[in-house]
Structures are given as structure tokens and as C-alpha cells.
mmCIF file of C-alpha atoms in Angstrom:
data_model
loop_
_atom_site.group_PDB
_atom_site.id
_atom_site.type_symbol
_atom_site.label_atom_id
_atom_site.label_comp_id
_atom_site.label_asym_id
_atom_site.label_seq_id
_atom_site.Cartn_x
_atom_site.Cartn_y
_atom_site.Cartn_z
ATOM 1 C CA MET A 1 103.623 77.878 72.475
ATOM 2 C CA LYS A 2 101.478 79.539 74.993
ATOM 3 C CA PRO A 3 98.307 80.975 74.311
ATOM 4 C CA ILE A 4 96.850 85.095 73.900
ATOM 5 C CA VAL A 5 93.768 85.015 75.801
ATOM 6 C CA PRO A 6 91.795 88.228 75.008
ATOM 7 C CA VAL A 7 90.350 89.444 78.667
ATOM 8 C CA SER A 8 87.303 89.754 77.028
ATOM 9 C CA GLN A 9 87.258 85.533 78.031
ATOM 10 C CA ILE A 10 87.428 86.720 81.393
ATOM 11 C CA MET A 11 85.564 89.801 81.983
ATOM 12 C CA SER A 12 82.005 90.653 83.732
ATOM 13 C CA LYS A 13 80.394 91.573 80.987
ATOM 14 C CA ASN A 14 76.803 92.930 82.471
ATOM 15 C CA VAL A 15 79.101 95.969 84.155
ATOM 16 C CA ILE A 16 76.207 97.884 87.115
ATOM 17 C CA LYS A 17 77.368 101.585 86.496
ATOM 18 C CA LEU A 18 77.239 105.460 87.698
ATOM 19 C CA ASN A 19 76.094 107.922 86.846
ATOM 20 C CA ILE A 20 78.456 110.898 87.253
ATOM 21 C CA ASP A 21 74.826 112.547 89.398
ATOM 22 C CA ASP A 22 74.269 110.260 91.260
ATOM 23 C CA SER A 23 74.256 109.873 95.067
ATOM 24 C CA LEU A 24 76.507 107.540 97.700
ATOM 25 C CA THR A 25 73.448 105.664 98.542
ATOM 26 C CA LYS A 26 72.670 104.138 95.883
ATOM 27 C CA ALA A 27 76.771 103.973 94.829
ATOM 28 C CA GLU A 28 76.172 102.048 98.817
ATOM 29 C CA ALA A 29 73.192 100.286 97.635
ATOM 30 C CA LEU A 30 74.214 99.178 94.582
ATOM 31 C CA PHE A 31 76.980 97.872 95.695
ATOM 32 C CA LYS A 32 75.606 95.443 98.860
ATOM 33 C CA GLU A 33 72.911 94.492 96.573
ATOM 34 C CA HIS A 34 74.663 93.314 93.624
ATOM 35 C CA ASN A 35 78.384 92.193 95.955
ATOM 36 C CA ILE A 36 80.372 93.700 93.992
ATOM 37 C CA ARG A 37 82.826 95.580 94.945
ATOM 38 C CA HIS A 38 83.926 98.490 91.827
ATOM 39 C CA ILE A 39 81.741 100.100 89.764
ATOM 40 C CA PRO A 40 82.535 102.760 86.881
ATOM 41 C CA VAL A 41 81.448 106.436 86.537
ATOM 42 C CA LEU A 42 79.701 107.490 83.725
ATOM 43 C CA SER A 43 78.811 110.670 81.787
ATOM 44 C CA GLY A 44 77.147 109.915 78.802
ATOM 45 C CA SER A 45 79.113 107.190 77.286
ATOM 46 C CA GLU A 46 81.859 108.039 79.067
ATOM 47 C CA ILE A 47 84.159 107.046 81.665
ATOM 48 C CA VAL A 48 85.060 109.746 83.648
ATOM 49 C CA GLY A 49 85.189 107.675 87.742
ATOM 50 C CA ILE A 50 85.439 104.393 89.353
ATOM 51 C CA ILE A 51 84.989 103.765 92.466
ATOM 52 C CA SER A 52 85.416 101.324 94.975
ATOM 53 C CA TYR A 53 83.368 100.104 97.930
ATOM 54 C CA THR A 54 86.916 100.887 99.806
ATOM 55 C CA ASP A 55 86.487 104.777 98.949
ATOM 56 C CA LEU A 56 83.619 104.612 100.125
ATOM 57 C CA LEU A 57 84.414 102.747 103.822
ATOM 58 C CA LYS A 58 86.687 106.175 103.682
ATOM 59 C CA VAL A 59 83.923 108.843 103.668
ATOM 60 C CA SER A 60 81.266 106.557 106.142
ATOM 61 C CA LEU A 61 80.954 104.085 108.098
ATOM 62 C CA ALA A 62 78.565 101.679 106.113
ATOM 63 C CA ASP A 63 80.080 98.711 107.425
ATOM 64 C CA TYR A 64 80.456 100.473 111.206
ATOM 65 C CA SER A 65 77.317 101.524 111.457
ATOM 66 C CA ASP A 66 74.104 99.222 109.420
ATOM 67 C CA ASP A 67 71.611 100.276 112.142
ATOM 68 C CA ASP A 68 72.198 103.691 112.232
ATOM 69 C CA THR A 69 71.987 104.818 108.489
ATOM 70 C CA GLU A 70 70.595 107.966 109.184
ATOM 71 C CA VAL A 71 74.505 109.228 110.673
ATOM 72 C CA THR A 72 75.191 107.765 107.216
ATOM 73 C CA THR A 73 72.892 109.678 105.257
ATOM 74 C CA THR A 74 73.842 112.472 106.690
ATOM 75 C CA LEU A 75 78.014 111.356 105.629
ATOM 76 C CA TYR A 76 77.029 110.454 102.489
ATOM 77 C CA ASN A 77 75.323 114.166 101.583
ATOM 78 C CA MET A 78 78.134 115.675 102.303
ATOM 79 C CA PHE A 79 79.904 113.946 99.369
ATOM 80 C CA SER A 80 79.671 113.871 96.113
ATOM 81 C CA LEU A 81 80.685 110.920 94.333
ATOM 82 C CA LYS A 82 82.538 113.016 91.643
ATOM 83 C CA GLN A 83 84.589 114.180 95.569
ATOM 84 C CA VAL A 84 85.574 110.402 95.675
ATOM 85 C CA MET A 85 85.637 108.216 92.651
ATOM 86 C CA THR A 86 89.393 107.306 91.306
ATOM 87 C CA LYS A 87 89.437 109.827 88.645
ATOM 88 C CA ASP A 88 92.349 109.295 86.361
ATOM 89 C CA VAL A 89 90.652 105.842 85.346
ATOM 90 C CA THR A 90 93.073 103.401 83.472
ATOM 91 C CA THR A 91 90.879 101.309 80.574
ATOM 92 C CA VAL A 92 91.912 97.760 78.732
ATOM 93 C CA LEU A 93 90.992 96.757 75.966
ATOM 94 C CA SER A 94 88.796 93.917 75.061
ATOM 95 C CA TYR A 95 91.291 92.543 73.396
ATOM 96 C CA THR A 96 94.075 92.796 75.392
ATOM 97 C CA SER A 97 95.939 89.938 76.714
ATOM 98 C CA ILE A 98 94.611 88.422 80.284
ATOM 99 C CA LYS A 99 98.635 89.160 80.533
ATOM 100 C CA GLU A 100 99.103 92.538 80.103
ATOM 101 C CA VAL A 101 96.646 92.957 82.185
ATOM 102 C CA ALA A 102 98.302 90.912 84.946
ATOM 103 C CA GLU A 103 100.659 92.811 84.217
ATOM 104 C CA ILE A 104 99.212 96.098 84.436
ATOM 105 C CA PHE A 105 97.852 94.745 87.674
ATOM 106 C CA ALA A 106 101.494 94.061 88.969
ATOM 107 C CA SER A 107 102.703 96.890 89.417
ATOM 108 C CA SER A 108 99.913 99.536 89.975
ATOM 109 C CA ASP A 109 97.180 99.372 93.003
ATOM 110 C CA PHE A 110 94.198 98.280 90.751
ATOM 111 C CA ARG A 111 91.777 95.869 91.399
ATOM 112 C CA ALA A 112 89.641 96.889 88.883
ATOM 113 C CA LEU A 113 89.627 98.592 85.535
ATOM 114 C CA PRO A 114 87.069 99.196 83.065
ATOM 115 C CA VAL A 115 87.267 97.603 79.848
ATOM 116 C CA THR A 116 86.661 98.927 76.359
ATOM 117 C CA TYR A 117 86.049 98.318 72.993
ATOM 118 C CA GLU A 118 86.066 101.444 70.729
ATOM 119 C CA ASN A 119 86.008 103.886 73.869
ATOM 120 C CA LYS A 120 82.604 102.548 75.317
ATOM 121 C CA LEU A 121 82.218 100.467 78.475
ATOM 122 C CA VAL A 122 81.427 97.187 77.484
ATOM 123 C CA GLY A 123 82.974 94.891 80.153
ATOM 124 C CA ILE A 124 85.222 95.065 84.146
ATOM 125 C CA VAL A 125 88.021 92.787 84.901
ATOM 126 C CA THR A 126 89.329 92.601 88.731
ATOM 127 C CA THR A 127 92.495 90.972 89.975
ATOM 128 C CA THR A 128 89.728 87.628 91.372
ATOM 129 C CA ASP A 129 89.054 87.097 86.956
ATOM 130 C CA ILE A 130 92.788 87.032 86.714
ATOM 131 C CA ILE A 131 93.337 84.527 90.168
ATOM 132 C CA LYS A 132 90.639 82.333 88.574
ATOM 133 C CA TYR A 133 91.413 82.579 85.062
ATOM 134 C CA LEU A 134 95.288 80.915 86.580
ATOM 135 C CA LEU A 135 94.116 78.245 88.698
ATOM 136 C CA GLU A 136 91.916 76.949 85.520
ATOM 137 C CA TYR A 137 94.752 76.990 83.243
ATOM 138 C CA TYR A 138 97.197 75.157 85.905
ATOM 139 C CA GLU A 139 93.615 72.844 86.340
ATOM 140 C CA ARG A 140 94.360 71.438 82.644
#
């Protein structure tokens, strides 16, 4: 019998997050500082969105002009985090099985899902986490 492993076993627990009022400049700094690709956006403790590095690139020249921060900052000032983030966020519960999460990834365009427990953000799981788990599982 195959084990039912909860996503809480593979998710990242130290979640970098943004507040809905934070700037795109702050988002870019967090992406680069922590070498991550997805950041949940909160209003208080409620998850109201998620922004990916790709979302940020759509409204900036971030990767194309590291030398010209003035241009990038001007572009960021034209948009708010609320305008750029994905608002319809799918979340999973911390006890959702890894298999169920993999099925969500396989049937959607998502590459990261916020993980909740009792309506609070407790982690984030990415397609990379799933792949690493599967590689480890098949090495046994």
C-alpha cells in the first residue's frame, strides 16, 4: 500500500510574504534576496493573492536592465501589487496529500500553492518540492 503523505512534510515553512500595501520594488527585492519565484500576498492574516517573479517581469525590465534601476522603479510606480498579483488564489490544507497537490499542479497552470491550516498561512509548496519528493521516493 502506498503511503499517504501530507504536503506539510515537503512544503517550505518559512514563508516570505508581502502585505497588500507593499510595493513592487519590495517584491523584486524579496525575490532576489531569497532566490524565490512566488510570494503570497496578505491583508492582515488573510491570503488575498500571490505574485510570481514572472508576473513582475511582465511589468518591468527587471532582468533586462539591472543597471537602470531608475527605469525599473518608474515602471513599478505605475502599478500596484494589487494590480499585478493573481487574485484568485487556490490554496491547499496542510494535511492535503502530496498526490492531491501533484494532481492540482498537473491540471492547472500553477507552479506554487499557499498552504493553510485553520485559515492561516503555514507554508508554500511548489512544483519543485513535488519533483524533489518524487526523486527521493524513487531512490528508496
